[in-house]
XYZ file of C-alpha atoms in Angstrom:
604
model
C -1.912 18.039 -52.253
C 1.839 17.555 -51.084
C 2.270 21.409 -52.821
C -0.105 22.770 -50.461
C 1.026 21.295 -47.276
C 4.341 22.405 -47.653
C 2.776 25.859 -48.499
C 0.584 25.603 -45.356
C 3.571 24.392 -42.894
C 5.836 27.077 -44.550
C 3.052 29.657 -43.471
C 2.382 28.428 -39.630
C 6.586 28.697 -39.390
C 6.431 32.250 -41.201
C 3.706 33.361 -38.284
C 6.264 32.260 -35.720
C 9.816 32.763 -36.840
C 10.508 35.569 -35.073
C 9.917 33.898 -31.767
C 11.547 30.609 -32.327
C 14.802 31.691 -34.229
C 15.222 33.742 -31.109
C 14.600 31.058 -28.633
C 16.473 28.756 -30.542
C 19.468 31.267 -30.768
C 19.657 31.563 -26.950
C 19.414 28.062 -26.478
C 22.211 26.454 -28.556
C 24.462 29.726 -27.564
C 23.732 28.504 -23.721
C 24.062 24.856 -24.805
C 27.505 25.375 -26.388
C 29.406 27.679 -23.595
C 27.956 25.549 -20.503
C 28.248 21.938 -22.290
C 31.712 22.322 -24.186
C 33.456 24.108 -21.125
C 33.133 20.294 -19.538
C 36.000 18.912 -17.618
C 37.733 15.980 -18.308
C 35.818 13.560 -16.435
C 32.942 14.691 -18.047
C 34.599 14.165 -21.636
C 34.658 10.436 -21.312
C 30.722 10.628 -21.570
C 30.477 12.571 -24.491
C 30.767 10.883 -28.040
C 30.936 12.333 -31.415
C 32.971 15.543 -29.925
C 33.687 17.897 -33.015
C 36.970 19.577 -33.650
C 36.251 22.776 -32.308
C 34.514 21.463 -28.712
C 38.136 19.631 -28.690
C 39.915 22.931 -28.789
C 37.339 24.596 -26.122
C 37.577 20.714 -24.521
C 41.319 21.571 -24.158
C 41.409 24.862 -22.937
C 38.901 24.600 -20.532
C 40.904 21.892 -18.764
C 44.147 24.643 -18.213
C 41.781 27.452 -16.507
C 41.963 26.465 -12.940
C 44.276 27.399 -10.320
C 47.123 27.054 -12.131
C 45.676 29.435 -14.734
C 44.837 32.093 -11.923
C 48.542 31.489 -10.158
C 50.206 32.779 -13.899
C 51.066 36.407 -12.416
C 52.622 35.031 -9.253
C 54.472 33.144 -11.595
C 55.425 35.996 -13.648
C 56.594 37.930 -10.409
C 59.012 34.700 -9.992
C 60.738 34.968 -13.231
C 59.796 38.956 -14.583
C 58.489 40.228 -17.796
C 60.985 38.607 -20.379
C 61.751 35.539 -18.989
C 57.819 35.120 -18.031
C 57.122 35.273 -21.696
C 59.662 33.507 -22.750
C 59.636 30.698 -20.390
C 55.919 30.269 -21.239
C 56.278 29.942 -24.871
C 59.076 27.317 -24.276
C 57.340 25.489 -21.563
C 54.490 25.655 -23.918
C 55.850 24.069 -27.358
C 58.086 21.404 -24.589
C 54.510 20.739 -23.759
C 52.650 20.742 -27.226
C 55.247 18.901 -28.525
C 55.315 15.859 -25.538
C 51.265 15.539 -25.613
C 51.460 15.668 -29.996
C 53.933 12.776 -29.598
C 51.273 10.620 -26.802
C 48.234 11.560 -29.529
C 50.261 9.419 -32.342
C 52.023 7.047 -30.464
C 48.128 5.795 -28.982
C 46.883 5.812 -32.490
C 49.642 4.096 -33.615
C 48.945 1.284 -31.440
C 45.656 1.327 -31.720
C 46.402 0.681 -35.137
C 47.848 -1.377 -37.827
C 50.514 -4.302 -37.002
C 50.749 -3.328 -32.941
C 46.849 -3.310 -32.961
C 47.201 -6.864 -34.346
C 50.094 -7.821 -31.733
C 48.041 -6.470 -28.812
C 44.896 -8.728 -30.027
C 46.745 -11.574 -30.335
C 48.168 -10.877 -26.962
C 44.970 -10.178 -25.139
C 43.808 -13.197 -26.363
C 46.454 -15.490 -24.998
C 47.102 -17.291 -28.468
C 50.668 -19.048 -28.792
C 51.903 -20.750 -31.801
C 50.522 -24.062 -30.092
C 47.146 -25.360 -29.149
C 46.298 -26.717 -25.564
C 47.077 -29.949 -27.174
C 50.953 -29.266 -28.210
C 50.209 -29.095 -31.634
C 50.518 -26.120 -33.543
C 47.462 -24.267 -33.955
C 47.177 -23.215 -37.878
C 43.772 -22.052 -37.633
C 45.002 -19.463 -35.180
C 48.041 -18.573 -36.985
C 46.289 -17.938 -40.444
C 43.186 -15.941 -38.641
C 46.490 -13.955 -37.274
C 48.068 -13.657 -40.449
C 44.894 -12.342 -42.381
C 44.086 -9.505 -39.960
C 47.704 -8.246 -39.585
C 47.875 -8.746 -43.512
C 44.517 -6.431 -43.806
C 45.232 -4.115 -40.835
C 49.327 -3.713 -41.601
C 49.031 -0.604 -43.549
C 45.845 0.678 -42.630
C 44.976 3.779 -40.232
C 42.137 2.584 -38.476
C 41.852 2.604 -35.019
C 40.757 -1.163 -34.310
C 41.369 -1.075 -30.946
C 39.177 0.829 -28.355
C 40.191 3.850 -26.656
C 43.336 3.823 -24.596
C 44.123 5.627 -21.492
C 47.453 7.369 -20.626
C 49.008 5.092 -18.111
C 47.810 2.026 -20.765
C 49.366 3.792 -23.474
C 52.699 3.998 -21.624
C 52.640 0.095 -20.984
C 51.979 -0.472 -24.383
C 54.584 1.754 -25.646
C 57.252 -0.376 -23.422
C 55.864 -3.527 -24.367
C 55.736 -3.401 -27.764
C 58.011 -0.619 -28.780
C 61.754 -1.353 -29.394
C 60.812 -4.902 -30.204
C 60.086 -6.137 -27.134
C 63.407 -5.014 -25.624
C 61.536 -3.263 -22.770
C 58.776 -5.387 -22.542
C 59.409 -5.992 -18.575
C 59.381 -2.497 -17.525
C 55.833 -2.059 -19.031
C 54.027 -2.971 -15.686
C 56.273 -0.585 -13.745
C 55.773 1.682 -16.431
C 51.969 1.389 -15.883
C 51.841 1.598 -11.864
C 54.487 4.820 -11.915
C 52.088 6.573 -14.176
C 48.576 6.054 -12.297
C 50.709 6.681 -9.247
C 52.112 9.758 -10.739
C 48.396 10.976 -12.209
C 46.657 10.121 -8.750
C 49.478 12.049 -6.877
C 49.183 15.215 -9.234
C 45.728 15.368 -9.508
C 45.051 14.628 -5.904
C 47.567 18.154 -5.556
C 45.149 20.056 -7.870
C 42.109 19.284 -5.631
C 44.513 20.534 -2.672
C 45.025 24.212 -4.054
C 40.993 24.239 -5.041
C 40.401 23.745 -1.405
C 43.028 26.470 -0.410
C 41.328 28.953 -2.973
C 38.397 28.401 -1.298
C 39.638 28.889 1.974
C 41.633 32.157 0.840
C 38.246 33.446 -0.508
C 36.207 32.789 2.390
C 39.026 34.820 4.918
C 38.969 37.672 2.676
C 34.873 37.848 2.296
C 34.576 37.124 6.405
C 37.447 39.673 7.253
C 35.969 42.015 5.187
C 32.112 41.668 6.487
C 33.624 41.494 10.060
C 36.238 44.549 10.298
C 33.525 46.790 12.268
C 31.768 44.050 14.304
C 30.900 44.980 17.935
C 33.071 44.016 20.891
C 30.380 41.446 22.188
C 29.010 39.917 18.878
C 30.181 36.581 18.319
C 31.410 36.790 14.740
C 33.297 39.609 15.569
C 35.875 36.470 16.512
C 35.800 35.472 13.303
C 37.733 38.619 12.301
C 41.421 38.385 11.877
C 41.469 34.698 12.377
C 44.384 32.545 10.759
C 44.103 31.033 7.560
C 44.877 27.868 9.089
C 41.429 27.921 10.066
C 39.773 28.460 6.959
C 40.077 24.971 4.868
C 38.499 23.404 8.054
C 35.456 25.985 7.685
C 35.512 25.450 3.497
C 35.525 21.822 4.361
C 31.831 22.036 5.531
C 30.967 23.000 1.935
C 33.547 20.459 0.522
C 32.721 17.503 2.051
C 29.024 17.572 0.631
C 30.193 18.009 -2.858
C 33.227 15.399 -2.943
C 31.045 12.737 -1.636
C 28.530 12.260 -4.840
C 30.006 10.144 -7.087
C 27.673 9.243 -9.382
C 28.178 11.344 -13.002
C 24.564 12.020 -13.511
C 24.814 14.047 -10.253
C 27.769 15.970 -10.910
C 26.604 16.702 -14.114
C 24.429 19.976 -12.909
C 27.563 21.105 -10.731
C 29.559 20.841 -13.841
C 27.382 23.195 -15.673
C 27.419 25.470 -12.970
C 31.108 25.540 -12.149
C 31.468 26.529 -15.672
C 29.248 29.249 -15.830
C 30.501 30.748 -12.275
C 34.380 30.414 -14.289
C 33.500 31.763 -17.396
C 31.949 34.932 -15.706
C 34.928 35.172 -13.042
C 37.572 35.350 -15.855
C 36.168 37.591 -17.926
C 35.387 39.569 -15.022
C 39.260 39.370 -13.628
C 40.430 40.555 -17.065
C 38.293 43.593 -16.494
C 39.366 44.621 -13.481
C 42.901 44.090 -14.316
C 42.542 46.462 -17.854
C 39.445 48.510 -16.923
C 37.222 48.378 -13.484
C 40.775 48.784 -10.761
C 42.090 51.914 -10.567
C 44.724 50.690 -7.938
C 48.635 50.713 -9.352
C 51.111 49.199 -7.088
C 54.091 51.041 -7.111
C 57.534 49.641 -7.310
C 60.436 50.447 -5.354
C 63.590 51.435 -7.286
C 65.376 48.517 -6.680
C 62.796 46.708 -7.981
C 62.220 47.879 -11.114
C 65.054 46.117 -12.616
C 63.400 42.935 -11.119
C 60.429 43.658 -12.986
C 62.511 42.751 -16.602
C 64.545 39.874 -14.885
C 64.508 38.361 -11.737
C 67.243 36.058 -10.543
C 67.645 32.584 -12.052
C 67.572 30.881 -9.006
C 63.298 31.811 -9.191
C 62.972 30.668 -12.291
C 62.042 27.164 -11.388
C 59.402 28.335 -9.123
C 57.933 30.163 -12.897
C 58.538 26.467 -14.160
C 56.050 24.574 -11.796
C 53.642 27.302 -11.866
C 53.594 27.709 -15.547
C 53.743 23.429 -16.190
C 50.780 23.456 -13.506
C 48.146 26.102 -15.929
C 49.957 24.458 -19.130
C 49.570 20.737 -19.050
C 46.726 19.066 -20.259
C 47.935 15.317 -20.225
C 45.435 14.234 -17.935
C 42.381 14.444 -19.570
C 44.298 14.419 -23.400
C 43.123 11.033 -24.552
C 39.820 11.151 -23.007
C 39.304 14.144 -25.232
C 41.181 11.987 -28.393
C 38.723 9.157 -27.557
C 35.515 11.429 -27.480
C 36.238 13.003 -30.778
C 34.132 11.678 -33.983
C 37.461 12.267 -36.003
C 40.624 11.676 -33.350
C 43.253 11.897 -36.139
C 42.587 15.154 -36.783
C 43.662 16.212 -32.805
C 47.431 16.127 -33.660
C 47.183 15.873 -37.406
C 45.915 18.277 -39.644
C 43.925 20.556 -38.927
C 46.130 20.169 -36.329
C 43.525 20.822 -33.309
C 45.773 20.403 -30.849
C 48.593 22.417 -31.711
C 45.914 25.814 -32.174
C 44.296 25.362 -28.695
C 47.585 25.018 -27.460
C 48.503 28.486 -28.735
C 45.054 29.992 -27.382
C 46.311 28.197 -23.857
C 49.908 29.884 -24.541
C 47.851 33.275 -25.356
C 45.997 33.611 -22.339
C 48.439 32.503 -19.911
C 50.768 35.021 -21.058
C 48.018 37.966 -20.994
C 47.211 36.943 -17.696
C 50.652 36.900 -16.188
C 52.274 39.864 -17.860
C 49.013 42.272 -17.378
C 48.395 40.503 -14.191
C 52.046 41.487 -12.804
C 52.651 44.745 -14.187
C 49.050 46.040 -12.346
C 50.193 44.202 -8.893
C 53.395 43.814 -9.198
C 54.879 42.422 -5.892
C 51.616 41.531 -4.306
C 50.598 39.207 -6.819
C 48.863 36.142 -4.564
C 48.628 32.811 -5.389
C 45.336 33.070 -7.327
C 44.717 36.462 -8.911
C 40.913 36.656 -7.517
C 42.593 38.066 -4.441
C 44.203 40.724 -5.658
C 40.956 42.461 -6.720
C 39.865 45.169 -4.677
C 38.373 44.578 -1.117
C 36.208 47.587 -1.033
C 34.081 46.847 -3.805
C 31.112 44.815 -4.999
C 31.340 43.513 -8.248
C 34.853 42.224 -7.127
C 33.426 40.391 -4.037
C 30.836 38.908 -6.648
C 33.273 38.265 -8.272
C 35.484 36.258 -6.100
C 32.692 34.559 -4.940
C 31.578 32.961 -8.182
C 35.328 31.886 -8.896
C 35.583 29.806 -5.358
C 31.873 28.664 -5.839
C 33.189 27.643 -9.340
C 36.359 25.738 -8.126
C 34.003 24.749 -5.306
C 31.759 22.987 -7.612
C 34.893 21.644 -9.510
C 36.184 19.482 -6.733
C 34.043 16.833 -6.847
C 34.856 15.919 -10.001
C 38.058 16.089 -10.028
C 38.306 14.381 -6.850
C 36.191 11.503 -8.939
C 39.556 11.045 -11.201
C 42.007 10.700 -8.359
C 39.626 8.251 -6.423
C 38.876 6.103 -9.548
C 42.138 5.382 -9.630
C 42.971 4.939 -6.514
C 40.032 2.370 -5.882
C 41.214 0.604 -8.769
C 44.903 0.015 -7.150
C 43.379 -0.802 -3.734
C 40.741 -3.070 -4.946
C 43.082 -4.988 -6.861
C 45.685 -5.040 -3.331
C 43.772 -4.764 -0.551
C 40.913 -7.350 -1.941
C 41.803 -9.520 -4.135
C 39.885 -8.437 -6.757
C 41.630 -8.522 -10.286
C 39.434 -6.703 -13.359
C 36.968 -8.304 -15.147
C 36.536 -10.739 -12.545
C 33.745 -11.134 -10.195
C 33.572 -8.507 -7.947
C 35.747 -6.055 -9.718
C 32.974 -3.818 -10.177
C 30.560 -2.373 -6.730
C 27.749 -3.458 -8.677
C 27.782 -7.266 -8.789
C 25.372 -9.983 -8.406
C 25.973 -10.503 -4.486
C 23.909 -7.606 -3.088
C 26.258 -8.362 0.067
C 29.656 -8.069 -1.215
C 27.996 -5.188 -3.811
C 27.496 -3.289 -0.273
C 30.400 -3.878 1.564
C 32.466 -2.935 -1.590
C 30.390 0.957 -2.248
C 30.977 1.287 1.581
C 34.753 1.331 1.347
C 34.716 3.179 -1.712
C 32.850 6.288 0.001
C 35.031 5.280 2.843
C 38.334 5.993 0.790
C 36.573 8.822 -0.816
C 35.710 10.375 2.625
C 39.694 10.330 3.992
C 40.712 11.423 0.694
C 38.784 14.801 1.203
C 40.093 15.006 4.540
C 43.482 14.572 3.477
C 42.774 17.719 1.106
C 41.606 19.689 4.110
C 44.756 18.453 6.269
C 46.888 19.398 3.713
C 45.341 22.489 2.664
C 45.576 23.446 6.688
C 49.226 22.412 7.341
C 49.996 24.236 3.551
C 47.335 27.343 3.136
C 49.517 29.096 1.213
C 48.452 29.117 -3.234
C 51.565 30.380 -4.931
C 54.089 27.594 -3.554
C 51.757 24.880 -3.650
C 50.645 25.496 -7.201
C 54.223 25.600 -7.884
C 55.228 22.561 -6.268
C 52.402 20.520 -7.625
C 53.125 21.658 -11.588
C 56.899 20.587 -10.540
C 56.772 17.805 -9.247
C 53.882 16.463 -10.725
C 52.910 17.734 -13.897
C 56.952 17.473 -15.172
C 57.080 14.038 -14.470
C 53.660 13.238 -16.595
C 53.881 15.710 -18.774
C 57.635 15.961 -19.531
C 59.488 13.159 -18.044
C 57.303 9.922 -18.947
C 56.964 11.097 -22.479
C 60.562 11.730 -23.204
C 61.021 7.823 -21.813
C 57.961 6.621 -23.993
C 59.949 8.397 -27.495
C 62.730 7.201 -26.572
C 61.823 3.290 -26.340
C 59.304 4.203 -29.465
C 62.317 5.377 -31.752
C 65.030 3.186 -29.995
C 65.515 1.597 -33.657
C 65.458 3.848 -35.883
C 64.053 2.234 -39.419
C 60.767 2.429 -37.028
C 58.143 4.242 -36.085
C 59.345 6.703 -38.311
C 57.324 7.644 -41.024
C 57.210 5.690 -43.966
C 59.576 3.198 -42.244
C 56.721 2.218 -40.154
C 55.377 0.006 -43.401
C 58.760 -1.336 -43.878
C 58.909 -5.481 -44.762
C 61.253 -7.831 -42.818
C 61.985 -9.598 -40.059
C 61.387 -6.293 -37.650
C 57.680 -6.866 -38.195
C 57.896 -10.614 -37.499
C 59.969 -10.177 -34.707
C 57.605 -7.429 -32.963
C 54.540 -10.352 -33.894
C 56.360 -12.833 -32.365
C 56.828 -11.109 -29.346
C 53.568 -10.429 -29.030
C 52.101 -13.185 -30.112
C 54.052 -15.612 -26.880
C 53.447 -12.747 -24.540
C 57.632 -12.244 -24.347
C 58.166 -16.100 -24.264
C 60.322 -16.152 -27.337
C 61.340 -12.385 -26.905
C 65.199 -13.102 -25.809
C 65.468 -15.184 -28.682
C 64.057 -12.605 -31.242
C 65.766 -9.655 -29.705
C 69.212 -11.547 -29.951
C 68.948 -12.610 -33.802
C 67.389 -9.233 -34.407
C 70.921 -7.698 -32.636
C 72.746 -9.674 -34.418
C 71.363 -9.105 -37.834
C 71.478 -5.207 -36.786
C 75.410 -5.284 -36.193
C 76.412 -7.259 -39.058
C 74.070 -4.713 -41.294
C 75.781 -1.798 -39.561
C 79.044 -3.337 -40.087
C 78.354 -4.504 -44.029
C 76.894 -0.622 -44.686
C 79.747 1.686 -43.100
C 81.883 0.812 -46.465
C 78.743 1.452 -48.506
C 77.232 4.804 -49.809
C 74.626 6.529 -47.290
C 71.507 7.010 -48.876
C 69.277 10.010 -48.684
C 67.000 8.305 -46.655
C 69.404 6.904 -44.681
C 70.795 10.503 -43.800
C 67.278 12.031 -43.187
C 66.677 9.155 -41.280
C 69.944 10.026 -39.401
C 69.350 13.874 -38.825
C 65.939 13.213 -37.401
C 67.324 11.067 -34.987
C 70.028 13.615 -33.891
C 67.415 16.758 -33.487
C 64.879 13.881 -31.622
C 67.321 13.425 -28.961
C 69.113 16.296 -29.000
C 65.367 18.164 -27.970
C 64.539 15.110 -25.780
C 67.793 16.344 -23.752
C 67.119 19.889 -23.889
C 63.143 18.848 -22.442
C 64.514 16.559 -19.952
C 67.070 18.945 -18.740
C 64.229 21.471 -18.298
C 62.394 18.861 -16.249
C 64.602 18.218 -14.050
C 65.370 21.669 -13.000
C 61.925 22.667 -12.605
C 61.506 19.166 -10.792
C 64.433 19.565 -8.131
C 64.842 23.431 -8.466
C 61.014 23.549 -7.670
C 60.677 21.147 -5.056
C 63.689 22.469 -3.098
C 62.599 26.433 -3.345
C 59.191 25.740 -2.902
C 59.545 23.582 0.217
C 61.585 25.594 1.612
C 59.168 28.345 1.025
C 56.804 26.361 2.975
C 58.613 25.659 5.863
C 59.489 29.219 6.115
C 55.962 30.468 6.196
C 55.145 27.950 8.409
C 57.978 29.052 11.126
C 56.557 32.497 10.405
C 52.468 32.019 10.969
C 53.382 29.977 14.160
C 55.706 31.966 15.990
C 58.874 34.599 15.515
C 61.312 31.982 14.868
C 64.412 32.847 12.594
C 63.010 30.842 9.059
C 65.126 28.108 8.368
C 67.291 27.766 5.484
């Protein structure tokens, strides 16, 4: 009997194959390209993310308007140093966010996963009694005794700005242990700030779009028609008309609802890349010629540029932001900066397209390069306004989300200032018990959320120009998170150097005690441990200079001389796309700005 049902079911899916393997085909080729190109947000919902939605996870995050700003970039810096400055930028980057990946699995992990439990828990070496608790201590000692070697990540997921806290904390021993909280606030600041940036240049590419589209449908409008007064009218204008479309979209907040705008967006940006990548090699017949004088340009332009390349290239590079929520979402996270080394190969796709973009992007446009490439495609033609259309509609569509990042963590900070309300208390979430204070609470939040999207539209008015503002946002922002913060976190991590370094992270001794202790009295009995630990170091370093180095001890030795000799090199790259960038792009700014409102001499 079993024999013949199986023959009979294997018969009635024989009839229908055909059909089915088809419709099945299109629907898990749909399902992949809308669902994996999710943003970040989006990732922290997701569970059991495979390696290779990582990598798409990864690279979808980069193609935004820093992405479509890579040939204005190009025309700061030229061919040669465009390239080059992207690779670099690109393996400074790659090798910052490889560093975060470990260091949070790390401490998720083994004896620090052990020293943050204890902490969290507020156990002491004494009971509330005075006595010494030895129930505690030997619950302590078994799980840091079972954990100590092991590579399992105990604790739960850990964002960036927690990650950073816990490097200062616990790293070095404790030594920095009091800068952790600063540590912590600076980086939400810092993320809020940067990403709050991003959703200004989505509004101004949306505003950009819409001028082009209505000066284009309004350039032989009759004297008396009304929207014949739309034509020629000042960008200025613009983000205040895009803000009718924006203000709808920023205000849901709920995930469920941004979901569909999510799957849209993508769609609209995967068909508006491809499509800019035709016109660029294929569908444009337009070459913009360059003037002699500017050829030479075209190789090399001057160095005092090159920071404006810097912030623009940082800006479609970095993928900090949403790196751990990815980590956290994947059903194997070691394998995102270990082998098969996920990370590292969508990092080279990123470094791939962004220099395709730029250099082919460029050499067709040359000097007219804009801020986002969209509006460089031709004006007298269809498929391009399509075309532009689908990209804003996809940034459009974009915004919400992204604003839901910057005013997550934003509410957070005010909550906790502003009311009173620490988390995991009562109250710390909108959705509490007292139907009341649950109401008042959502109120202000859509309250914030409302001037938030205003201030977007202010800023995008007062600053309507893309290229600068992309720049200024990946230099200022997007160096100090991406570049800055990490160099500080590696260099606290490795400040001794028998730790943290590969198989001297097992090592036996009173390191490991010390680090428990401090952990385990929250930094009560840190000054004392740190000093004896000191101590102990000096006379070791004194006892071993008239001793034979081993070869451990000189490996040890030259990785700590090429860690901080390329932890100067990155920070001196920072900082020069952080000043050099503010200063040039500011100043580009005011210029414009002296320009658009009247004939005044630019400043500077």
């Amino acid at each position: 009997n079993c024999q013949q049902k199986n023959t009979l079911v294997t018969v009635n899916l024989d009839r229908k194959s055909s059909f089915r393997s088809k419709r099945r085909l299109i629907y898990y080729v749909l399902h992949y390209i809308l669902f994996s190109f999710s943003v970040p947000v989006l990732v922290t919902r997701i569970t059991h993310t495979r390696n290779n939605e990582a990598l798409i996870h990864m690279v979808k995050a980069t193609v935004g308007g820093g992405f479509l700003a890579m040939p204005e970039a190009f025309h700061n810096a030229g061919v040669v140093t465009g390239i080059v400055g992207t690779v670099v930028i690109g393996l400074s980057v790659l090798n910052m966010m490889s560093f975060i990946v470990r260091c949070s699995q790390t401490l998720r992990s083994g004896k620090y996963a052990a020293m943050i439990i204890a902490d969290r828990n507020g156990r002491d070496s004494t009971g509330a009694n005075g006595e010494a608790d030895n129930d505690d201590d030997n619950n302590f000692e078994k799980f840091a005794q079972k954990y100590r070697n092991s590579k399992d990540l105990v604790l739960d997921p850990m964002d960036y700005p927690d990650t950073v806290a816990a490097v200062f904390k616990y790293g070095a021993r404790g030594r920095f242990a009091s800068w952790s909280s600063f540590a912590r606030n600076f980086t939400s600041a810092s993320l809020v700030t940067t990403y709050y940036g991003v959703n200004i240049i989505y509004v101004c590419i949306v505003a950009g779009t819409l001028k082009q589209l209505i000066d284009q449908y309004t350039s032989g409008a009759a004297e008396d028609a009304w929207y014949g007064l739309l034509h020629g009218l000042s960008i200025r204008w613009y983000p205040t008309l895009a803000g009718l479309l924006i203000i709808p979209v920023g205000m849901v907040r709920l995930m469920k609802y941004l979901v569909p705008f999510s799957i849209a967006a993508n769609a609209f940006m995967l068909a508006g890349i491809g499509a800019v990548f035709y016109f660029i090699f294929i569908g444009d017949d337009q070459q913009i010629p360059l003037a002699p004088e500017d050829q030479a340009k075209l190789v090399v332009w001057p160095p005092t540029r090159w920071s404006l390349f810097a912030g623009s290239a940082l800006c479609s590079l970095e993928g900090v932001g949403m790196l751990l929520h990815i980590e956290n979402a994947m059903s194997r996270p070691l394998e995102l900066a270990g082998p098969p080394f996920t990370l590292h190969q969508s990092m080279v796709v990123i470094m791939i397209l962004n220099s395709v973009l730029g250099l082919c992007g460029y050499l067709k446009y040359g000097d007219l390069c804009e801020g986002s490439i969209s509006l460089n495609l031709p004006r007298n033609n269809r498929l391009s306004e399509v075309i532009k259309t689908m990209i804003a509609l996809g940034i459009l569509l974009t915004y919400g989300l992204q604003l839901t990042v910057t005013a997550d963590l934003a509410w957070q900070g005010l909550r906790k200032k502003i009311f009173n309300v620490p988390e995991g208390e009562p109250g710390a979430t909108d959705d509490g018990d007292d139907e009341e204070w649950s109401a008042k609470m959502t109120a202000y939040y859509y309250a914030m959320r409302f001037a938030l999207i205003l201030g977007t539209i202010m800023v995008a008015t007062a600053v309507p120009d893309i290229g600068p503002l992309v720049s200024l946002v990946g230099s200022v922002g997007f160096s100090v998170l991406g570049l800055i913060v990490p160099v500080a976190m590696e260099t606290v991590w490795y400040y001794y150097p028998k730790e943290n370094g590969g198989d001297e992270d097992h090592d036996d001794g009173d390191g490991d005690h010390d680090q428990r202790g401090s952990g385990r009295s929250n930094g009560s009995r840190a000054v004392t441990a740190v000093s004896a630990t000191v101590e102990c170091a000096v006379a070791a370093a004194v006892a071993t200079t008239a001793e034979k180095r081993t070869p451990a001890d000189r490996r040890r030795s030259f990785r700590r001389i090429v860690r901080y000799t390329k932890n100067v090199v990155i920070l001196i790259l920072a900082l020069s796309a952080l000043v050099g960038g503010a200063f040039y792009n500011v100043r580009d700014i005011v210029n414009q700005a002296l320009r658009d409102s009247s004939d005044v001499k630019p400043a500077f």
